[in-house]
mmCIF file with all atom_site columns, C-alpha atoms and ligand atoms in Angstrom:
data_model
loop_
_atom_site.group_PDB
_atom_site.id
_atom_site.type_symbol
_atom_site.label_atom_id
_atom_site.label_alt_id
_atom_site.label_comp_id
_atom_site.label_asym_id
_atom_site.label_entity_id
_atom_site.label_seq_id
_atom_site.pdbx_PDB_ins_code
_atom_site.Cartn_x
_atom_site.Cartn_y
_atom_site.Cartn_z
_atom_site.occupancy
_atom_site.B_iso_or_equiv
_atom_site.pdbx_formal_charge
_atom_site.auth_seq_id
_atom_site.auth_comp_id
_atom_site.auth_asym_id
_atom_site.auth_atom_id
_atom_site.pdbx_PDB_model_num
ATOM   1   C  CA  . MET A 1 1   ? 111.713 103.632 81.272  1.00 37.00 ? 18  MET A CA  1
ATOM   2   C  CA  . ASN A 1 2   ? 113.995 106.349 82.472  1.00 40.00 ? 19  ASN A CA  1
ATOM   3   C  CA  . ARG A 1 3   ? 115.179 105.978 86.263  1.00 39.00 ? 20  ARG A CA  1
ATOM   4   C  CA  . ILE A 1 4   ? 112.760 108.422 88.054  1.00 41.00 ? 21  ILE A CA  1
ATOM   5   C  CA  . ASN A 1 5   ? 109.433 106.522 85.832  1.00 40.00 ? 22  ASN A CA  1
ATOM   6   C  CA  . LEU A 1 6   ? 111.511 103.304 88.081  1.00 39.00 ? 23  LEU A CA  1
ATOM   7   C  CA  . ILE A 1 7   ? 112.219 104.654 91.548  1.00 42.00 ? 24  ILE A CA  1
ATOM   8   C  CA  . SER A 1 8   ? 108.766 105.877 91.354  1.00 44.00 ? 25  SER A CA  1
ATOM   9   C  CA  . GLU A 1 9   ? 106.724 102.783 90.256  1.00 46.00 ? 26  GLU A CA  1
ATOM   10  C  CA  . GLU A 1 10  ? 108.701 101.345 93.163  1.00 45.00 ? 27  GLU A CA  1
ATOM   11  C  CA  . ILE A 1 11  ? 107.335 103.692 95.691  1.00 44.00 ? 28  ILE A CA  1
ATOM   12  C  CA  . GLU A 1 12  ? 103.524 103.409 93.769  1.00 48.00 ? 29  GLU A CA  1
ATOM   13  C  CA  . LEU A 1 13  ? 104.360 99.101  94.260  1.00 44.00 ? 30  LEU A CA  1
ATOM   14  C  CA  . SER A 1 14  ? 105.988 99.519  97.809  1.00 47.00 ? 31  SER A CA  1
ATOM   15  C  CA  . SER A 1 15  ? 102.765 101.529 98.991  1.00 52.00 ? 32  SER A CA  1
ATOM   16  C  CA  . SER A 1 16  ? 100.257 99.424  97.343  1.00 52.00 ? 33  SER A CA  1
ATOM   17  C  CA  . SER A 1 17  ? 101.965 96.728  99.128  1.00 60.00 ? 34  SER A CA  1
ATOM   18  C  CA  . LYS A 1 18  ? 101.547 98.150  102.256 1.00 88.00 ? 35  LYS A CA  1
ATOM   19  C  CA  . GLU A 1 19  ? 97.868  98.582  101.083 1.00 97.00 ? 36  GLU A CA  1
ATOM   20  C  CA  . TRP A 1 20  ? 96.739  95.617  103.265 1.00 98.00 ? 37  TRP A CA  1
ATOM   21  C  CA  . TYR A 1 21  ? 93.078  97.000  103.439 1.00 98.00 ? 38  TYR A CA  1
ATOM   22  C  CA  . ARG A 1 22  ? 93.154  97.404  99.972  1.00 98.00 ? 39  ARG A CA  1
ATOM   23  C  CA  . ASN A 1 23  ? 89.689  95.833  100.063 1.00 98.00 ? 40  ASN A CA  1
ATOM   24  C  CA  . GLY A 1 24  ? 88.315  98.201  101.727 1.00 98.00 ? 41  GLY A CA  1
ATOM   25  C  CA  . LEU A 1 25  ? 87.894  98.045  105.552 1.00 98.00 ? 42  LEU A CA  1
ATOM   26  C  CA  . GLY A 1 26  ? 84.481  98.179  108.255 1.00 98.00 ? 43  GLY A CA  1
ATOM   27  C  CA  . PHE A 1 27  ? 83.295  101.035 110.100 1.00 98.00 ? 44  PHE A CA  1
ATOM   28  C  CA  . GLN A 1 28  ? 80.361  102.259 111.587 1.00 98.00 ? 45  GLN A CA  1
ATOM   29  C  CA  . CYS A 1 29  ? 80.583  103.696 114.919 1.00 98.00 ? 46  CYS A CA  1
ATOM   30  C  CA  . THR A 1 30  ? 78.284  102.759 118.004 1.00 98.00 ? 47  THR A CA  1
ATOM   31  C  CA  . GLN A 1 31  ? 78.897  106.758 119.714 1.00 98.00 ? 48  GLN A CA  1
ATOM   32  C  CA  . CYS A 1 32  ? 80.055  104.350 122.114 1.00 98.00 ? 49  CYS A CA  1
ATOM   33  C  CA  . GLY A 1 33  ? 82.406  107.455 123.207 1.00 98.00 ? 50  GLY A CA  1
ATOM   34  C  CA  . ASN A 1 34  ? 85.461  105.605 123.878 1.00 98.00 ? 51  ASN A CA  1
ATOM   35  C  CA  . CYS A 1 35  ? 88.274  107.017 121.047 1.00 98.00 ? 52  CYS A CA  1
ATOM   36  C  CA  . CYS A 1 36  ? 87.185  109.908 123.772 1.00 98.00 ? 53  CYS A CA  1
ATOM   37  C  CA  . THR A 1 37  ? 88.622  109.455 126.206 1.00 98.00 ? 54  THR A CA  1
ATOM   38  C  CA  . GLY A 1 38  ? 91.313  107.145 128.126 1.00 96.00 ? 55  GLY A CA  1
ATOM   39  C  CA  . PRO A 1 39  ? 94.005  108.191 129.512 1.00 96.00 ? 56  PRO A CA  1
ATOM   40  C  CA  . PRO A 1 40  ? 95.346  111.570 129.076 1.00 96.00 ? 57  PRO A CA  1
ATOM   41  C  CA  . GLY A 1 41  ? 96.085  112.450 125.976 1.00 96.00 ? 58  GLY A CA  1
ATOM   42  C  CA  . ALA A 1 42  ? 95.713  115.586 123.740 1.00 97.00 ? 59  ALA A CA  1
ATOM   43  C  CA  . VAL A 1 43  ? 93.389  116.210 120.677 1.00 98.00 ? 60  VAL A CA  1
ATOM   44  C  CA  . TRP A 1 44  ? 94.585  118.811 118.706 1.00 97.00 ? 61  TRP A CA  1
ATOM   45  C  CA  . PHE A 1 45  ? 93.298  121.580 116.285 1.00 98.00 ? 62  PHE A CA  1
ATOM   46  C  CA  . ASN A 1 46  ? 94.704  124.148 114.086 1.00 97.00 ? 63  ASN A CA  1
ATOM   47  C  CA  . ASP A 1 47  ? 93.849  127.584 113.933 1.00 98.00 ? 64  ASP A CA  1
ATOM   48  C  CA  . GLN A 1 48  ? 91.488  127.112 110.777 1.00 98.00 ? 65  GLN A CA  1
ATOM   49  C  CA  . GLU A 1 49  ? 89.955  124.057 113.467 1.00 98.00 ? 66  GLU A CA  1
ATOM   50  C  CA  . ALA A 1 50  ? 89.529  126.428 115.826 1.00 98.00 ? 67  ALA A CA  1
ATOM   51  C  CA  . ARG A 1 51  ? 87.949  128.785 114.301 1.00 98.00 ? 68  ARG A CA  1
ATOM   52  C  CA  . GLU A 1 52  ? 85.198  126.538 113.050 1.00 98.00 ? 69  GLU A CA  1
ATOM   53  C  CA  . MET A 1 53  ? 84.596  124.837 116.254 1.00 98.00 ? 70  MET A CA  1
ATOM   54  C  CA  . ALA A 1 54  ? 84.163  128.391 118.050 1.00 98.00 ? 71  ALA A CA  1
ATOM   55  C  CA  . ALA A 1 55  ? 81.441  129.803 115.352 1.00 98.00 ? 72  ALA A CA  1
ATOM   56  C  CA  . GLU A 1 56  ? 79.755  126.588 115.672 1.00 98.00 ? 73  GLU A CA  1
ATOM   57  C  CA  . LEU A 1 57  ? 79.753  127.641 119.584 1.00 98.00 ? 74  LEU A CA  1
ATOM   58  C  CA  . GLY A 1 58  ? 78.705  130.598 118.071 1.00 98.00 ? 75  GLY A CA  1
ATOM   59  C  CA  . MET A 1 59  ? 81.958  131.956 120.092 1.00 98.00 ? 76  MET A CA  1
ATOM   60  C  CA  . GLU A 1 60  ? 85.019  134.199 119.340 1.00 98.00 ? 77  GLU A CA  1
ATOM   61  C  CA  . VAL A 1 61  ? 88.286  132.503 119.147 1.00 98.00 ? 78  VAL A CA  1
ATOM   62  C  CA  . ASP A 1 62  ? 89.862  133.866 122.101 1.00 98.00 ? 79  ASP A CA  1
ATOM   63  C  CA  . ASP A 1 63  ? 86.506  132.729 123.991 1.00 98.00 ? 80  ASP A CA  1
ATOM   64  C  CA  . PHE A 1 64  ? 87.195  129.647 123.196 1.00 98.00 ? 81  PHE A CA  1
ATOM   65  C  CA  . MET A 1 65  ? 90.417  129.330 123.542 1.00 98.00 ? 82  MET A CA  1
ATOM   66  C  CA  . ASN A 1 66  ? 90.806  131.196 127.033 1.00 98.00 ? 83  ASN A CA  1
ATOM   67  C  CA  . THR A 1 67  ? 87.820  128.418 127.332 1.00 98.00 ? 84  THR A CA  1
ATOM   68  C  CA  . TRP A 1 68  ? 88.041  125.394 125.725 1.00 98.00 ? 85  TRP A CA  1
ATOM   69  C  CA  . ALA A 1 69  ? 91.699  125.012 124.611 1.00 98.00 ? 86  ALA A CA  1
ATOM   70  C  CA  . ARG A 1 70  ? 95.458  124.104 126.511 1.00 98.00 ? 87  ARG A CA  1
ATOM   71  C  CA  . ARG A 1 71  ? 98.981  124.911 125.566 1.00 98.00 ? 88  ARG A CA  1
ATOM   72  C  CA  . LEU A 1 72  ? 100.372 121.012 125.516 1.00 97.00 ? 89  LEU A CA  1
ATOM   73  C  CA  . ARG A 1 73  ? 104.473 121.160 124.011 1.00 95.00 ? 90  ARG A CA  1
ATOM   74  C  CA  . ASP A 1 74  ? 103.737 120.406 120.351 1.00 93.00 ? 91  ASP A CA  1
ATOM   75  C  CA  . GLY A 1 75  ? 100.832 122.576 119.778 1.00 96.00 ? 92  GLY A CA  1
ATOM   76  C  CA  . TRP A 1 76  ? 97.187  123.479 121.200 1.00 98.00 ? 93  TRP A CA  1
ATOM   77  C  CA  . SER A 1 77  ? 94.718  120.475 122.231 1.00 98.00 ? 94  SER A CA  1
ATOM   78  C  CA  . LEU A 1 78  ? 90.854  120.378 123.545 1.00 98.00 ? 95  LEU A CA  1
ATOM   79  C  CA  . LYS A 1 79  ? 90.897  120.284 127.148 1.00 98.00 ? 96  LYS A CA  1
ATOM   80  C  CA  . GLU A 1 80  ? 89.988  116.990 129.492 1.00 98.00 ? 97  GLU A CA  1
ATOM   81  C  CA  . THR A 1 81  ? 87.559  116.612 132.161 1.00 97.00 ? 98  THR A CA  1
ATOM   82  C  CA  . LEU A 1 82  ? 88.366  113.399 134.450 1.00 98.00 ? 99  LEU A CA  1
ATOM   83  C  CA  . THR A 1 83  ? 85.144  111.305 134.361 1.00 97.00 ? 100 THR A CA  1
ATOM   84  C  CA  . SER A 1 84  ? 83.986  107.277 135.674 1.00 96.00 ? 101 SER A CA  1
ATOM   85  C  CA  . HIS A 1 85  ? 84.833  106.671 132.332 1.00 96.00 ? 102 HIS A CA  1
ATOM   86  C  CA  . GLY A 1 86  ? 88.741  108.077 131.971 1.00 97.00 ? 103 GLY A CA  1
ATOM   87  C  CA  . TRP A 1 87  ? 90.013  111.582 130.949 1.00 98.00 ? 104 TRP A CA  1
ATOM   88  C  CA  . ASP A 1 88  ? 87.095  113.032 128.602 1.00 98.00 ? 105 ASP A CA  1
ATOM   89  C  CA  . CYS A 1 89  ? 86.944  115.847 125.858 1.00 98.00 ? 106 CYS A CA  1
ATOM   90  C  CA  . VAL A 1 90  ? 85.095  118.782 126.838 1.00 98.00 ? 107 VAL A CA  1
ATOM   91  C  CA  . PHE A 1 91  ? 83.025  117.953 124.342 1.00 98.00 ? 108 PHE A CA  1
ATOM   92  C  CA  . LEU A 1 92  ? 82.188  114.893 125.500 1.00 98.00 ? 109 LEU A CA  1
ATOM   93  C  CA  . ASP A 1 93  ? 78.314  114.560 126.166 1.00 98.00 ? 110 ASP A CA  1
ATOM   94  C  CA  . ARG A 1 94  ? 76.811  110.965 127.534 1.00 98.00 ? 111 ARG A CA  1
ATOM   95  C  CA  . GLU A 1 95  ? 73.597  112.319 128.736 1.00 97.00 ? 112 GLU A CA  1
ATOM   96  C  CA  . LYS A 1 96  ? 71.706  114.161 125.137 1.00 97.00 ? 113 LYS A CA  1
ATOM   97  C  CA  . VAL A 1 97  ? 71.639  110.571 123.958 1.00 97.00 ? 114 VAL A CA  1
ATOM   98  C  CA  . PRO A 1 98  ? 69.982  108.210 126.250 1.00 97.00 ? 115 PRO A CA  1
ATOM   99  C  CA  . GLY A 1 99  ? 73.079  104.727 126.006 1.00 96.00 ? 116 GLY A CA  1
ATOM   100 C  CA  . LYS A 1 100 ? 75.382  106.807 123.651 1.00 98.00 ? 117 LYS A CA  1
ATOM   101 C  CA  . ALA A 1 101 ? 78.377  109.075 124.880 1.00 98.00 ? 118 ALA A CA  1
ATOM   102 C  CA  . VAL A 1 102 ? 78.063  112.285 121.148 1.00 98.00 ? 119 VAL A CA  1
ATOM   103 C  CA  . CYS A 1 103 ? 80.249  114.788 120.446 1.00 98.00 ? 120 CYS A CA  1
ATOM   104 C  CA  . ARG A 1 104 ? 79.063  117.854 120.794 1.00 98.00 ? 121 ARG A CA  1
ATOM   105 C  CA  . LEU A 1 105 ? 81.022  119.731 117.923 1.00 97.00 ? 122 LEU A CA  1
ATOM   106 C  CA  . TYR A 1 106 ? 80.398  117.009 115.584 1.00 97.00 ? 123 TYR A CA  1
ATOM   107 C  CA  . GLY A 1 107 ? 80.384  119.354 112.724 1.00 97.00 ? 124 GLY A CA  1
ATOM   108 C  CA  . SER A 1 108 ? 83.373  120.955 113.150 1.00 98.00 ? 125 SER A CA  1
ATOM   109 C  CA  . ARG A 1 109 ? 85.683  118.166 115.249 1.00 98.00 ? 126 ARG A CA  1
ATOM   110 C  CA  . PRO A 1 110 ? 89.087  118.271 114.481 1.00 98.00 ? 127 PRO A CA  1
ATOM   111 C  CA  . LYS A 1 111 ? 91.089  116.714 111.605 1.00 97.00 ? 128 LYS A CA  1
ATOM   112 C  CA  . GLN A 1 112 ? 91.772  113.694 114.223 1.00 97.00 ? 129 GLN A CA  1
ATOM   113 C  CA  . CYS A 1 113 ? 88.719  112.824 115.781 1.00 98.00 ? 130 CYS A CA  1
ATOM   114 C  CA  . ARG A 1 114 ? 86.915  113.059 111.329 1.00 97.00 ? 131 ARG A CA  1
ATOM   115 C  CA  . THR A 1 115 ? 89.912  110.136 110.000 1.00 98.00 ? 132 THR A CA  1
ATOM   116 C  CA  . TRP A 1 116 ? 89.767  107.985 112.938 1.00 98.00 ? 133 TRP A CA  1
ATOM   117 C  CA  . PRO A 1 117 ? 90.367  105.779 112.900 1.00 98.00 ? 134 PRO A CA  1
ATOM   118 C  CA  . PHE A 1 118 ? 92.480  105.693 109.830 1.00 98.00 ? 135 PHE A CA  1
ATOM   119 C  CA  . TRP A 1 119 ? 95.294  106.833 111.096 1.00 98.00 ? 136 TRP A CA  1
ATOM   120 C  CA  . PRO A 1 120 ? 98.318  105.331 109.470 1.00 97.00 ? 137 PRO A CA  1
ATOM   121 C  CA  . GLU A 1 121 ? 99.638  103.564 112.869 1.00 97.00 ? 138 GLU A CA  1
ATOM   122 C  CA  . ASN A 1 122 ? 96.358  101.819 112.814 1.00 98.00 ? 139 ASN A CA  1
ATOM   123 C  CA  . LEU A 1 123 ? 96.587  101.269 109.176 1.00 98.00 ? 140 LEU A CA  1
ATOM   124 C  CA  . GLU A 1 124 ? 101.031 99.471  109.169 1.00 97.00 ? 141 GLU A CA  1
ATOM   125 C  CA  . SER A 1 125 ? 99.738  96.337  109.487 1.00 97.00 ? 142 SER A CA  1
ATOM   126 C  CA  . PRO A 1 126 ? 96.952  93.908  110.543 1.00 98.00 ? 143 PRO A CA  1
ATOM   127 C  CA  . GLN A 1 127 ? 97.614  93.463  113.421 1.00 98.00 ? 144 GLN A CA  1
ATOM   128 C  CA  . ALA A 1 128 ? 98.188  96.911  114.644 1.00 98.00 ? 145 ALA A CA  1
ATOM   129 C  CA  . TRP A 1 129 ? 94.231  98.132  113.265 1.00 98.00 ? 146 TRP A CA  1
ATOM   130 C  CA  . GLU A 1 130 ? 93.527  94.852  115.585 1.00 98.00 ? 147 GLU A CA  1
ATOM   131 C  CA  . ALA A 1 131 ? 95.444  96.132  117.707 1.00 98.00 ? 148 ALA A CA  1
ATOM   132 C  CA  . ALA A 1 132 ? 93.774  100.166 118.060 1.00 98.00 ? 149 ALA A CA  1
ATOM   133 C  CA  . LYS A 1 133 ? 90.742  98.060  118.138 1.00 98.00 ? 150 LYS A CA  1
ATOM   134 C  CA  . ARG A 1 134 ? 91.177  95.584  121.215 1.00 98.00 ? 151 ARG A CA  1
ATOM   135 C  CA  . GLU A 1 135 ? 93.307  98.934  123.396 1.00 98.00 ? 152 GLU A CA  1
ATOM   136 C  CA  . THR A 1 136 ? 90.604  101.612 122.778 1.00 98.00 ? 153 THR A CA  1
ATOM   137 C  CA  . PRO A 1 137 ? 88.328  99.529  122.418 1.00 98.00 ? 154 PRO A CA  1
ATOM   138 C  CA  . CYS A 1 138 ? 86.719  100.593 119.411 1.00 98.00 ? 155 CYS A CA  1
ATOM   139 C  CA  . PRO A 1 139 ? 83.485  98.417  118.605 1.00 98.00 ? 156 PRO A CA  1
ATOM   140 C  CA  . GLY A 1 140 ? 83.127  99.837  114.967 1.00 98.00 ? 157 GLY A CA  1
ATOM   141 C  CA  . MET A 1 141 ? 86.437  98.896  114.374 1.00 98.00 ? 158 MET A CA  1
ATOM   142 C  CA  . GLY A 1 142 ? 85.759  95.952  111.839 1.00 97.00 ? 159 GLY A CA  1
ATOM   143 C  CA  . GLN A 1 143 ? 81.346  96.221  111.785 1.00 97.00 ? 160 GLN A CA  1
ATOM   144 C  CA  . GLY A 1 144 ? 79.601  97.184  109.290 1.00 96.00 ? 161 GLY A CA  1
ATOM   145 C  CA  . PRO A 1 145 ? 79.652  98.764  105.801 1.00 96.00 ? 162 PRO A CA  1
ATOM   146 C  CA  . LEU A 1 146 ? 82.886  98.104  104.371 1.00 98.00 ? 163 LEU A CA  1
ATOM   147 C  CA  . ILE A 1 147 ? 84.909  101.927 103.731 1.00 98.00 ? 164 ILE A CA  1
ATOM   148 C  CA  . PRO A 1 148 ? 86.026  102.027 99.862  1.00 98.00 ? 165 PRO A CA  1
ATOM   149 C  CA  . ILE A 1 149 ? 89.989  102.106 99.886  1.00 98.00 ? 166 ILE A CA  1
ATOM   150 C  CA  . GLU A 1 150 ? 90.080  105.800 98.213  1.00 98.00 ? 167 GLU A CA  1
ATOM   151 C  CA  . ASP A 1 151 ? 87.821  106.990 101.433 1.00 98.00 ? 168 ASP A CA  1
ATOM   152 C  CA  . ILE A 1 152 ? 90.521  105.323 103.408 1.00 98.00 ? 169 ILE A CA  1
ATOM   153 C  CA  . ARG A 1 153 ? 93.379  107.158 101.719 1.00 98.00 ? 170 ARG A CA  1
ATOM   154 C  CA  . ILE A 1 154 ? 91.731  110.267 101.939 1.00 98.00 ? 171 ILE A CA  1
ATOM   155 C  CA  . SER A 1 155 ? 92.130  110.225 105.674 1.00 98.00 ? 172 SER A CA  1
ATOM   156 C  CA  . ARG A 1 156 ? 95.436  108.252 106.191 1.00 98.00 ? 173 ARG A CA  1
ATOM   157 C  CA  . ASP A 1 157 ? 96.763  111.289 104.134 1.00 97.00 ? 174 ASP A CA  1
ATOM   158 C  CA  . ASP A 1 158 ? 95.007  113.626 105.957 1.00 94.00 ? 175 ASP A CA  1
ATOM   159 C  CA  . GLN A 1 159 ? 96.150  113.677 109.089 1.00 85.00 ? 176 GLN A CA  1
ATOM   160 C  CA  . PHE A 1 160 ? 97.119  116.779 111.509 1.00 75.00 ? 177 PHE A CA  1
HETATM 161 S  S1  . LIG B 2 .   ? 85.435  104.575 120.125 1.00 93.06 ? 6   LIG B S1  1
HETATM 162 FE FE1 . LIG B 2 .   ? 84.631  103.257 117.997 1.00 93.06 ? 6   LIG B FE1 1
HETATM 163 S  S2  . LIG B 2 .   ? 82.449  103.365 118.860 1.00 93.06 ? 6   LIG B S2  1
HETATM 164 FE FE2 . LIG B 2 .   ? 82.684  103.646 119.551 1.00 93.06 ? 6   LIG B FE2 1
HETATM 165 S  S3  . LIG B 2 .   ? 82.549  106.164 119.384 1.00 93.06 ? 6   LIG B S3  1
HETATM 166 FE FE3 . LIG B 2 .   ? 84.632  105.558 118.693 1.00 93.06 ? 6   LIG B FE3 1
HETATM 167 S  S4  . LIG B 2 .   ? 85.075  105.655 116.761 1.00 93.06 ? 6   LIG B S4  1
HETATM 168 FE FE4 . LIG B 2 .   ? 82.366  105.125 117.539 1.00 93.06 ? 6   LIG B FE4 1
HETATM 169 S  S1  . LIG B 2 .   ? 86.071  116.470 119.253 1.00 93.06 ? 7   LIG B S1  1
HETATM 170 FE FE1 . LIG B 2 .   ? 84.245  115.299 119.562 1.00 93.06 ? 7   LIG B FE1 1
HETATM 171 S  S2  . LIG B 2 .   ? 84.680  113.333 118.103 1.00 93.06 ? 7   LIG B S2  1
HETATM 172 FE FE2 . LIG B 2 .   ? 86.983  115.167 118.686 1.00 93.06 ? 7   LIG B FE2 1
HETATM 173 S  S3  . LIG B 2 .   ? 87.831  113.690 120.684 1.00 93.06 ? 7   LIG B S3  1
HETATM 174 FE FE3 . LIG B 2 .   ? 85.909  115.823 121.400 1.00 93.06 ? 7   LIG B FE3 1
HETATM 175 S  S4  . LIG B 2 .   ? 84.092  114.631 121.570 1.00 93.06 ? 7   LIG B S4  1
HETATM 176 FE FE4 . LIG B 2 .   ? 85.266  113.210 120.543 1.00 93.06 ? 7   LIG B FE4 1
#
């Protein structure tokens, strides 16, 4: 084995040893809406996602941007509104389904939303996972069916 192969094997070993979740992680969303609210934050999206969200709403992209987006230092974010729960994403709907908080743009929600809770920072360690679960709080983390490692990797590596 040459040096390049050795190095890539070491990288692979070190990355798989970090995958403490290799047997999967339980997750089942309860539609509580907690990950779509909280302190002021950002829901980032890119140009393609803007087109998809505008299309789902039947709007021109320019109108969508003017109505629902805001420019922050690091990019474009969806707007937020202050409610009794915190700063809700503008597309969080607390009326449609009694007792639930659902996304009005579920079919075209941005990557940041689609990949939750399998963000790299939440997967750093079991402690990071538990902290995200506790601090969000996300009652779906650790519950329900096991999400296999292959699916976790897809979300983890498909970041905004
Ligand atoms: S906080 Fe967790 S359980 Fe609640 S809506 Fe978000 S993903 Fe679902
Ligand atoms: S787009 Fe939908 S899933 Fe994403 S933060 Fe807003 S309400 Fe939540």
